[in-house]
Short mmCIF file of C-alpha atoms in Angstrom, two decimals:
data_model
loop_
_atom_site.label_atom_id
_atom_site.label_comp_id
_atom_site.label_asym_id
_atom_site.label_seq_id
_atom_site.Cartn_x
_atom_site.Cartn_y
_atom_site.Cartn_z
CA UNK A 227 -10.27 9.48 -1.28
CA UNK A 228 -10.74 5.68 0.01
CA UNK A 229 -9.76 4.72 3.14
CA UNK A 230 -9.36 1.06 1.86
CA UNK A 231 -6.24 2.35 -0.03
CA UNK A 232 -5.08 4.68 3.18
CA UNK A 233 -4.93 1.61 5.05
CA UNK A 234 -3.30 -0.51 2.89
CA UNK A 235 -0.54 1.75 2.06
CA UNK A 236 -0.36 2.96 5.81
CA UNK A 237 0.01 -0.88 6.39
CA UNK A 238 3.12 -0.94 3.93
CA UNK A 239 4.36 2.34 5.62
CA UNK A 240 4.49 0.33 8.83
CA UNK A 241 1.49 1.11 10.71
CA UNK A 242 -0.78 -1.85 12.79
CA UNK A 243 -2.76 -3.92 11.68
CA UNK A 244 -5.64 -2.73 13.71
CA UNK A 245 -6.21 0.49 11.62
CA UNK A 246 -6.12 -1.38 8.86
CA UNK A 247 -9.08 -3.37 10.43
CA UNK A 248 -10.93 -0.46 11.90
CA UNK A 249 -10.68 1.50 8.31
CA UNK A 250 -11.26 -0.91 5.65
CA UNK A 251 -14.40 -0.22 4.22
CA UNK A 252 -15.57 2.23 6.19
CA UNK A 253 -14.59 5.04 3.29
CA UNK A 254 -14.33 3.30 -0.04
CA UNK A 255 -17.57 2.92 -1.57
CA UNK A 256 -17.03 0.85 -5.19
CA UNK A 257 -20.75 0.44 -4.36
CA UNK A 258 -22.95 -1.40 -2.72
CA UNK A 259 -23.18 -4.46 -0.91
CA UNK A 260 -25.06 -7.88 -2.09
CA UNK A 261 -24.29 -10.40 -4.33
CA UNK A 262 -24.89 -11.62 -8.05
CA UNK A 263 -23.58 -14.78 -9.97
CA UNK A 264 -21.87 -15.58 -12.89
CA UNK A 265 -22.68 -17.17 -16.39
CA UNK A 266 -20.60 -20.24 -16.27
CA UNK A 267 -21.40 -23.70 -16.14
CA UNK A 268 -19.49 -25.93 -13.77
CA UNK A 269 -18.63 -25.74 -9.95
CA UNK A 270 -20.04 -22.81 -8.29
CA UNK A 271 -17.59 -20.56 -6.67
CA UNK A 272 -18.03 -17.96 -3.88
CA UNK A 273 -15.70 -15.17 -4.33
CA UNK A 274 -15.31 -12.16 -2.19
CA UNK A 275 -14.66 -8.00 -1.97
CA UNK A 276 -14.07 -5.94 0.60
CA UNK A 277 -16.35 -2.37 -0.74
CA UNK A 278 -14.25 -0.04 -2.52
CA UNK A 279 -14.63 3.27 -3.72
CA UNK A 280 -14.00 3.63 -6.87
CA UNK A 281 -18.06 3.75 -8.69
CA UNK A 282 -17.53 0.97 -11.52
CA UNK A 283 -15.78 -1.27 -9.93
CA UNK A 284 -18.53 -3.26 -8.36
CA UNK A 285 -20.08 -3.73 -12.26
CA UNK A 286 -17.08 -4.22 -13.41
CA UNK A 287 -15.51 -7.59 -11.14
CA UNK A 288 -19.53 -8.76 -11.77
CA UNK A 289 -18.97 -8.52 -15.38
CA UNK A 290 -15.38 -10.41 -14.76
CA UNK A 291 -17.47 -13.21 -12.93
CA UNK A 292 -19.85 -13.06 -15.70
CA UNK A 293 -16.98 -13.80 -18.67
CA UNK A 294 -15.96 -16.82 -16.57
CA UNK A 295 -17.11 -20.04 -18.27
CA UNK A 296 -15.52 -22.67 -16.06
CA UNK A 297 -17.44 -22.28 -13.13
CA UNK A 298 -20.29 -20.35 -11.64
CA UNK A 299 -19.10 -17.15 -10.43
CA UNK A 300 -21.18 -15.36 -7.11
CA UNK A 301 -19.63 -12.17 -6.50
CA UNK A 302 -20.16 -10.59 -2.66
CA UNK A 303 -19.44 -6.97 -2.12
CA UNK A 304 -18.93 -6.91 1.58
CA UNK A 305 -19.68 -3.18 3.40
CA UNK A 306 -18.05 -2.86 6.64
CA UNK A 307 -15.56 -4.64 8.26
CA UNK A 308 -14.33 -6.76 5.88
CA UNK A 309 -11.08 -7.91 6.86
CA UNK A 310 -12.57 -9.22 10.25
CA UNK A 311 -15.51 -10.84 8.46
CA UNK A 312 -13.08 -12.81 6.05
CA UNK A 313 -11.15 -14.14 8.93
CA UNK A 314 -14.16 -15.11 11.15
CA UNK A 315 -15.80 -16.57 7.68
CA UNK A 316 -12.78 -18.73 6.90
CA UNK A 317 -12.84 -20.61 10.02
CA UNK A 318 -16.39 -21.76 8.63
CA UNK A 319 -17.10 -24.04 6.20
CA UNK A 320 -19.53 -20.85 4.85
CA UNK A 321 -16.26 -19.06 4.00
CA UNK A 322 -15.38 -17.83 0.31
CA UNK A 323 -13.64 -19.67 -2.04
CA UNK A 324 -12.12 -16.86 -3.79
CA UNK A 325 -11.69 -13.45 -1.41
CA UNK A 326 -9.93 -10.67 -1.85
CA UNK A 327 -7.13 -10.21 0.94
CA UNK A 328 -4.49 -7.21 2.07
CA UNK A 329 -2.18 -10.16 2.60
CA UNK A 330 -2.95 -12.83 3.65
CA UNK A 331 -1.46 -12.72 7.32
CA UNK A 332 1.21 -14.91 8.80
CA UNK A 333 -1.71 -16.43 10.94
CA UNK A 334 -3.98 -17.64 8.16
CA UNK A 335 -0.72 -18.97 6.46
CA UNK A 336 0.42 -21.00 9.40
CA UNK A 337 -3.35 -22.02 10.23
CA UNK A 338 -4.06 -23.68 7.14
CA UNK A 339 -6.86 -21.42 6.45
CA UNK A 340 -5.42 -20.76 2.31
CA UNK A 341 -4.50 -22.48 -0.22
CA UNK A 342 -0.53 -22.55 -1.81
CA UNK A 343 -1.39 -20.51 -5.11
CA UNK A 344 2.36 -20.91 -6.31
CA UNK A 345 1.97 -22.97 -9.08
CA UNK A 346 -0.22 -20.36 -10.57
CA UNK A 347 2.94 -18.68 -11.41
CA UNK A 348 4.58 -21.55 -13.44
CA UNK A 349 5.76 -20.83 -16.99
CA UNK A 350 8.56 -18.84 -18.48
CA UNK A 351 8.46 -15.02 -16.29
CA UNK A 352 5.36 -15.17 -14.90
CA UNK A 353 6.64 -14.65 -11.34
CA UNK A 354 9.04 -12.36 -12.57
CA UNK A 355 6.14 -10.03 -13.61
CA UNK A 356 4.98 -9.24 -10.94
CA UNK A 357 6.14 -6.45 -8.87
CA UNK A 358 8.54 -8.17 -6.52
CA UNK A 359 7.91 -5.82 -3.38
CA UNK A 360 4.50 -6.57 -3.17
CA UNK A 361 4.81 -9.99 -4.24
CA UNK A 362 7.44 -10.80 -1.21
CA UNK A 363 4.65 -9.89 1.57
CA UNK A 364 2.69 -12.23 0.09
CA UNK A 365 5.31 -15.33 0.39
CA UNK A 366 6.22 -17.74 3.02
CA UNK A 367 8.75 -20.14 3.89
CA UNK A 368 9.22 -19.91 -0.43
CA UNK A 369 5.48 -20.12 -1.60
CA UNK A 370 3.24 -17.48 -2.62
CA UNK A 371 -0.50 -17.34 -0.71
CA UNK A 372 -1.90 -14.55 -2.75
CA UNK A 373 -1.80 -13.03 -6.16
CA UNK A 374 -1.38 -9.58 -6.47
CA UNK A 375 -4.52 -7.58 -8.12
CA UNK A 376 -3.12 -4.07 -8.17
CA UNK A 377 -0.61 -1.99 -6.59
CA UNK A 378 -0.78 1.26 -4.59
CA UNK A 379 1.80 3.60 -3.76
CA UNK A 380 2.36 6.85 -1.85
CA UNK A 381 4.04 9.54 -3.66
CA UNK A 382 5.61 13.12 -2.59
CA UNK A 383 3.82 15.54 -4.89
CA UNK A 384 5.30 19.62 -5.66
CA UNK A 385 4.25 22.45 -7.09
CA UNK A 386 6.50 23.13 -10.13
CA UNK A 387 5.73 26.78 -9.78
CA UNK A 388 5.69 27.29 -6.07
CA UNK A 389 9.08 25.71 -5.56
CA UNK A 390 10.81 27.85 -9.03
CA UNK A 391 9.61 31.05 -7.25
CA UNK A 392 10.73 30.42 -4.02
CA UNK A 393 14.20 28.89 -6.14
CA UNK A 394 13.70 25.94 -4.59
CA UNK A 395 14.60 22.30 -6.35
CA UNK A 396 12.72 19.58 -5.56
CA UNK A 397 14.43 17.74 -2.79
CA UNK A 398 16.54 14.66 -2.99
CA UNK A 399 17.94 14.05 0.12
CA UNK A 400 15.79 14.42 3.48
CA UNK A 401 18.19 17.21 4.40
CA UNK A 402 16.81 19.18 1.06
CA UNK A 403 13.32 17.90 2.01
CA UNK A 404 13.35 19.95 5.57
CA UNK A 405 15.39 23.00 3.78
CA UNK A 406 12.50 23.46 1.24
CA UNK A 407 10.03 23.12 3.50
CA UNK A 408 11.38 26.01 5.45
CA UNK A 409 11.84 27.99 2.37
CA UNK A 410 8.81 27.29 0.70
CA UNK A 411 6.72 28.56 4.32
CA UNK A 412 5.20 31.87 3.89
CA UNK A 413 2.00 33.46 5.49
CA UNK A 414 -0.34 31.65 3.15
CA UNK A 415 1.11 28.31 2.25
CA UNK A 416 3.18 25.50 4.06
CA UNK A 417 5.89 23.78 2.74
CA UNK A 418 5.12 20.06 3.03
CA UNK A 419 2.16 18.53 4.36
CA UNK A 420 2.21 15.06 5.79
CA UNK A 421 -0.78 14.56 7.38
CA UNK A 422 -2.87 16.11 10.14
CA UNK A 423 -0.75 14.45 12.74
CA UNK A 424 2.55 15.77 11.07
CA UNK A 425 3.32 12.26 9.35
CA UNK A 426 2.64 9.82 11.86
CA UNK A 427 -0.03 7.85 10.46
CA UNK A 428 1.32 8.42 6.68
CA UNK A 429 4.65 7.90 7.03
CA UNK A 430 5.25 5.12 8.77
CA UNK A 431 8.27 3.08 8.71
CA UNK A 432 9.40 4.96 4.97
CA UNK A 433 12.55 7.27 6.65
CA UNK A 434 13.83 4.08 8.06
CA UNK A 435 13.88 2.58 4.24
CA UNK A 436 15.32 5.95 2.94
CA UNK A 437 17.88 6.00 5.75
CA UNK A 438 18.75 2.30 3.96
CA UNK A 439 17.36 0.25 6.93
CA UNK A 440 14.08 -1.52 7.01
CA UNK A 441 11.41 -3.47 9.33
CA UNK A 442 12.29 -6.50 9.49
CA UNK A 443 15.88 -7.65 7.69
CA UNK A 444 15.59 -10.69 4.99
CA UNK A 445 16.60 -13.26 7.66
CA UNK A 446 14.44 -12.36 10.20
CA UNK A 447 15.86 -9.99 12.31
CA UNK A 448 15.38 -6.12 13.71
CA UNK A 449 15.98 -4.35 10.73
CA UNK A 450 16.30 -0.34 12.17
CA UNK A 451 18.85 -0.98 14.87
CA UNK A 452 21.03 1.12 13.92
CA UNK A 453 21.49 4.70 14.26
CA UNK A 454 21.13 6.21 11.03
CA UNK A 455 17.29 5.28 11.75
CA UNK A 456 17.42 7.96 15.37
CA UNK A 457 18.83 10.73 12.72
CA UNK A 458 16.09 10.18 10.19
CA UNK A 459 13.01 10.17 12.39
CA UNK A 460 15.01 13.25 13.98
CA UNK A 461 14.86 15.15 11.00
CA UNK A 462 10.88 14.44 10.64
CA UNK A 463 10.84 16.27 14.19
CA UNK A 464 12.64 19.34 12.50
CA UNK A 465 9.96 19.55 10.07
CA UNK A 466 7.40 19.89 13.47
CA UNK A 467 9.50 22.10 15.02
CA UNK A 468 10.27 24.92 12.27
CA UNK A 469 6.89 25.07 11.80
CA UNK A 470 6.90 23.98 8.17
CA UNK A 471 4.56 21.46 8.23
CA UNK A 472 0.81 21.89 7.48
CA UNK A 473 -1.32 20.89 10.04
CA UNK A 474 -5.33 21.46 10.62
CA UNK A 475 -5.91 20.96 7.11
CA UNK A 476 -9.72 20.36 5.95
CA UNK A 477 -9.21 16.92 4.63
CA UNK A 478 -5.88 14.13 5.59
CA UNK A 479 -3.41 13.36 3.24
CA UNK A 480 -5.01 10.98 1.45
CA UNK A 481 -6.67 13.78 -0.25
CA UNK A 482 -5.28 16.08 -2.99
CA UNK A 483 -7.40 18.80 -1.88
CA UNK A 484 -4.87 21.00 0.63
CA UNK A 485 -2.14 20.23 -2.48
CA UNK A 486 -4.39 21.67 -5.51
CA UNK A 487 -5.97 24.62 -2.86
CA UNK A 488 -2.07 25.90 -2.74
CA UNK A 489 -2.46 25.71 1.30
CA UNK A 490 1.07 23.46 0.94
CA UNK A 491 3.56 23.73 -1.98
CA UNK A 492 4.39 19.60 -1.24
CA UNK A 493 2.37 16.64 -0.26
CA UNK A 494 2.78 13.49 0.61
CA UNK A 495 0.00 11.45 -0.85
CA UNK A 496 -1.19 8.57 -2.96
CA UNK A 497 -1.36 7.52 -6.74
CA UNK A 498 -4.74 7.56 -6.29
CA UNK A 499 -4.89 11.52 -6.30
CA UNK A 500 -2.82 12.20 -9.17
CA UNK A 501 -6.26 12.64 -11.80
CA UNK A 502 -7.76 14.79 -9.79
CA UNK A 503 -4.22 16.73 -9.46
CA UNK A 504 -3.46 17.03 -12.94
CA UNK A 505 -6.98 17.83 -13.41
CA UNK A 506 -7.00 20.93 -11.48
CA UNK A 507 -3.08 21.96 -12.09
CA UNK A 508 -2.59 20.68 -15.30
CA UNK A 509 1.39 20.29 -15.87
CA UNK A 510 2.51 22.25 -12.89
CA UNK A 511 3.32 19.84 -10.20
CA UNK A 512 5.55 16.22 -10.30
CA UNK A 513 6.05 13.66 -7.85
CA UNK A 514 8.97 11.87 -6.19
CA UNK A 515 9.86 9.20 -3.74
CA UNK A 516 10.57 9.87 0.10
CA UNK A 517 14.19 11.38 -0.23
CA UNK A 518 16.82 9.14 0.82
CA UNK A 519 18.85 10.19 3.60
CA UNK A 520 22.79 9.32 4.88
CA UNK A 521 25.29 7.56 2.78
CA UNK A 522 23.73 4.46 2.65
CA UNK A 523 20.40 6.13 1.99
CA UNK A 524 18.15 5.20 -1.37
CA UNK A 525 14.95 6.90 -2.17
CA UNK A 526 11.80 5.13 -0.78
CA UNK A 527 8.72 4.20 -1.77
CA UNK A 528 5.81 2.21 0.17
CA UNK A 529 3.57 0.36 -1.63
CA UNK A 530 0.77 -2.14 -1.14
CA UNK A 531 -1.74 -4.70 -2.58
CA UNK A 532 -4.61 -6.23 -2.19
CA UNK A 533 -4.74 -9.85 -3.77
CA UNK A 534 -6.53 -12.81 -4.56
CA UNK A 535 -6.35 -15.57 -2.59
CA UNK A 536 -8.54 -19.19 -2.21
CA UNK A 537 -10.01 -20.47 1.07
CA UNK A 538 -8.27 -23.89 2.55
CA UNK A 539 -12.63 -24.72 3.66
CA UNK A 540 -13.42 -24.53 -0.15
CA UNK A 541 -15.02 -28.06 -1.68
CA UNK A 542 -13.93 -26.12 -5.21
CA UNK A 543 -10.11 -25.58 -4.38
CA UNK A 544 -8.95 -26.63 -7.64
CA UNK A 545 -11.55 -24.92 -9.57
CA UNK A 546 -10.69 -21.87 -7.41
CA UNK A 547 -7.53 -21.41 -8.30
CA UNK A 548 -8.10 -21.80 -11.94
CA UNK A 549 -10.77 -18.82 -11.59
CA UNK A 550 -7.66 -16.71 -10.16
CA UNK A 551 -4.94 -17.92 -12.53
CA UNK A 552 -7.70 -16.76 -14.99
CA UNK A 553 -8.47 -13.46 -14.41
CA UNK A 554 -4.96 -12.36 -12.26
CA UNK A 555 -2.80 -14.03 -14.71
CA UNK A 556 -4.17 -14.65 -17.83
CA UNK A 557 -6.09 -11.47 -19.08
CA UNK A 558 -4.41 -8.41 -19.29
CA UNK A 559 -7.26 -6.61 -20.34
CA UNK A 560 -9.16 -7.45 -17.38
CA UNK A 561 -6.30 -6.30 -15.49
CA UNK A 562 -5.75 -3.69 -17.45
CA UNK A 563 -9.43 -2.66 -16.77
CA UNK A 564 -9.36 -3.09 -13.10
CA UNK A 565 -6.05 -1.09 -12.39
CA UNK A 566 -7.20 2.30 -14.60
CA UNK A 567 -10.70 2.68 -15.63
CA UNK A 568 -12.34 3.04 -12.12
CA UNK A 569 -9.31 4.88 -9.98
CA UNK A 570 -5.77 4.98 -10.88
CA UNK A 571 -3.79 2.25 -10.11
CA UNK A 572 -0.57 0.16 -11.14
CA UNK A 573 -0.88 -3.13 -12.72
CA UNK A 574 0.75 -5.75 -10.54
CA UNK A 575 2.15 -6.99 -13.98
CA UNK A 576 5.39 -5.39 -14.76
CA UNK A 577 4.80 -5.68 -18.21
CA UNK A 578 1.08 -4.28 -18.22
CA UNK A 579 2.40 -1.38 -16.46
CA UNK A 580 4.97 -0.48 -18.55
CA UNK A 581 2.54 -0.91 -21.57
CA UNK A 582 -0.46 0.81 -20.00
CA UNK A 583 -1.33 4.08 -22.02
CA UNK A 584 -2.27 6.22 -18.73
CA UNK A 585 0.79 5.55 -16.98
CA UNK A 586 3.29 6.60 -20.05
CA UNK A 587 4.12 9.84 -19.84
CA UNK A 588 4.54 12.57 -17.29
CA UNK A 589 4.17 12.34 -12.87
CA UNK A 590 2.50 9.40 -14.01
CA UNK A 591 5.21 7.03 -15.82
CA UNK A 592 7.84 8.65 -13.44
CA UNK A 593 5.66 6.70 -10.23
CA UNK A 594 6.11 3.61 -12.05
CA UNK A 595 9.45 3.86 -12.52
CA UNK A 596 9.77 4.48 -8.41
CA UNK A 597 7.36 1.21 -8.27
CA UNK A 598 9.58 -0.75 -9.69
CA UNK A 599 13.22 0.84 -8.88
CA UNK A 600 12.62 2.16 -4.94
CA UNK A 601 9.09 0.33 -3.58
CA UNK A 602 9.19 -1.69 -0.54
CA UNK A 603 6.04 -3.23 1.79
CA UNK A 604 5.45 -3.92 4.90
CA UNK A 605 7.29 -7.24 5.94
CA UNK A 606 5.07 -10.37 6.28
CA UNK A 607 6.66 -10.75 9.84
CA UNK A 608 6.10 -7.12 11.09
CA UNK A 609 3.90 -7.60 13.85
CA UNK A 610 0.66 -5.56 15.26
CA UNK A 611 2.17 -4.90 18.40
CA UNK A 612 5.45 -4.18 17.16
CA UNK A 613 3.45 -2.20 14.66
CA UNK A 614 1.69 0.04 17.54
CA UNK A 615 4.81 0.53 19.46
CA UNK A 616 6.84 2.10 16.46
CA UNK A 617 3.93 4.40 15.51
CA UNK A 618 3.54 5.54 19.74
CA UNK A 619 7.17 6.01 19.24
CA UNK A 620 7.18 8.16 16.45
CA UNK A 621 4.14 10.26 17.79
CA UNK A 622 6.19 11.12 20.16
CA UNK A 623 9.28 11.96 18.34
CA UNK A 624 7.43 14.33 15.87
CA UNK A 625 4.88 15.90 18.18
CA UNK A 626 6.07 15.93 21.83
CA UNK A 627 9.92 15.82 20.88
CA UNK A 628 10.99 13.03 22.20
CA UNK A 629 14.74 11.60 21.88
CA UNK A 630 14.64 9.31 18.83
CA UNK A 631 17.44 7.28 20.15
CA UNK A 632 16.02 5.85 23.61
CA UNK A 633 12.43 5.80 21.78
CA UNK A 634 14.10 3.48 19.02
CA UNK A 635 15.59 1.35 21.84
CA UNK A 636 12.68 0.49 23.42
CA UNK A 637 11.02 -0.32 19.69
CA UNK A 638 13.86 -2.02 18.70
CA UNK A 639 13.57 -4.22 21.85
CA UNK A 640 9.86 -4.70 21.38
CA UNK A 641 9.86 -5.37 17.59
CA UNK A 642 12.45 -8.24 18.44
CA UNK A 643 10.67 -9.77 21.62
CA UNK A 644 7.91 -9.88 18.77
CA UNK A 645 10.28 -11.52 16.01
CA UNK A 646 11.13 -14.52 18.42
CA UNK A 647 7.29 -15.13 19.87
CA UNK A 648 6.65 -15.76 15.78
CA UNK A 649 9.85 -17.68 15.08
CA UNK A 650 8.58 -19.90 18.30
CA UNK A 651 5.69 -20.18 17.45
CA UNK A 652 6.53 -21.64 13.54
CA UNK A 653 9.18 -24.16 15.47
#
């Protein structure tokens, strides 16, 4: 599995920003690192990856450079840490013109350092076609910094079998999700598995969404102060406690491998490991979103995506964002190409989604109906450090039992100190 896509959907669950730093890269292997250039005559453009792990990809966004006729196309695939590289490269004038970005952040919007790619999406729907949730993260003050490439998304998985033995139906509500995990423990096999830290690092902020709260409101404000969010994160401390949770397993929850080994009858996971899920169990398993929980509950789903964005230091700015209009916009094959033939991925495109052949039928064409009807991603002004104290807060609310309402409190508090140092700081 590729860390690149375990930190950008732990990102959109709500985690810091500094594992997403101190990950990307490190696990994702699309290839190697170097560079080659395009075809086209015209300006010559820069454009940047972070390394991913999918093998094809590297030959394949080479090829996409290649097919480019407008302008001279040098693709660098960037080992390491990428995310801190792009930032330290676009306070350069040696920065990319085109890079790839999990964002961008709030900083390199307010700093000038990239470009306003809205009018990219002029013309009858185009904006509406893309996924809105990740679209929004990537939006400020009404224009749009990034456009999205693909999206991710994390996904409860079940064993069809497992849970019809044990006359268990797969849950709905977060109530049902703790009673089947209970019932579906035995000697051999756990009922849910959530990570090998019982869900911190996975989960995230995703209860708070289920329990019909979020981050960070629409207008700016402490989003989980309420206490529906203390009875959700509760319930996630149940799971701990009864003992249902899998824990120790030989490989995280990014990977399938615990799910298809029957050592847990659920897992919480990512779109990414549905092939090799379906490979190994054929039709017996299907996925759903985080249960909702309360009466104002909704099922949740986080999702995330990288995107293509154009350096503010670039002497090719205009010829820039043509390249991205190009291949983001314009050709659905590319897209197309991109999204399913080197992992397994959403289109950011509604409408190449819905048409894609892969993602039609079965666990498959179910997640994009939860990508488009329950997503949500990590708000634009969710901060690291508010970040780091929700996820220390939650540690301790699985693991060590800790009340959930006075360790909300003192997030709560933190996450809106943080909210008005960023609101002062744009004034």
């Amino acid at each position: 599995m590729t860390i690149s896509r375990r930190a950008l959907l732990g990102t959109a669950a709500g985690l810091g920003a500094a594992g997403a730093l101190s990950a990307c890269g490190s696990n994702t292997g699309r290839g190697g690192g170097g560079s080659g250039g395009g075809q086209g005559s015209g300006p010559e453009l820069a454009q940047w990856y972070h390394q991913y792990g999918e093998p094809g990809t590297e030959q394949a966004v080479r090829r996409y450079a290649a097919a480019y006729k407008k302008a001279r196309v040098t693709v660098q695939w960037r080992p390491g840490n990428y995310d801190q590289q792009t930032a330290a490269a676009l306070l350069t004038p040696g920065g990319p013109d085109v890079f790839e970005v999990n964002g961008p952040t709030l900083d390199q919007i307010r700093g000038g350092q990239v470009v306003d790619l809205t009018d990219l999406f002029d013309g009858p729907g185009v904006k509406d076609d893309f996924n809105a949730a990740v679209l929004a993260p990537k939006t400020y003050e009404g224009k749009i910094w990034s456009v999205p490439q693909v999206v991710d998304m994390q996904l409860l998985f079940y064993r069809k079998s497992l849970l019809k033995a044990a006359n268990v139906r797969p849950p709905q509500t977060l109530d049902e999700l703790v009673d089947a995990a209970r019932a579906l423990t035995n000697k051999t096999t756990k009922g849910l598995f959530l990570g090998n830290d019982g869900g911190v690092g996975a989960i995230g902020g995703t209860p708070l969404y289920a329990a019909g709260l979020s981050l960070v409101t629409e207008d700016g404000k402490v989003g989980f102060d309420d206490p529906a969010a203390a009875r959700a994160l509760g319930k996630l401390r149940q799971l701990y406690a009864d003992k249902s949770l899998l824990l120790g397993a030989p490989t995280d929850w990014s990977d399938p491998s615990a799910f298809v080994q029957g050592l847990t009858a659920m897992q919480w996971s990512g779109l990414w490991a549905l092939p090799a899920v379906r490979k190994t169990l054929g039709d017996d398993f299907g996925v759903l979103p985080f249960p909702e929980d309360g009466a104002g509950g909704r099922p949740s789903v986080p999702v995330g995506a990288y995107g293509a964005a154009v350096g503010a230091r670039s002497k090719q700015q205009a010829a820039a964002k043509e390249f991205v209009k190009w291949l983001w916009i314009e050709q659905a094959d590319l897209q197309n190409d991109f999204a399913l033939s080197y992992g397994f991925h959403i289109p950011a495109r509604t409408s190449l989604a819905e048409k894609a052949d892969k993602l039609k039928e079965g666990a498959a064409a179910d997640a994009v109906r939860y990508a488009g009807e329950h997503a949500y991603a990590q708000p634009l002004l969710w901060t690291p450090a508010s970040a780091t104290a929700y996820q220390d807060a939650l540690s301790r609310i699985i693991k060590d039992g800790a009340n959930p309402d006075t360790e909300l409190k003192a997030v709560v508090r933190k996450a809106g100190e943080e909210l008005q140092r960023v609101k002062k700081k744009s004034s």
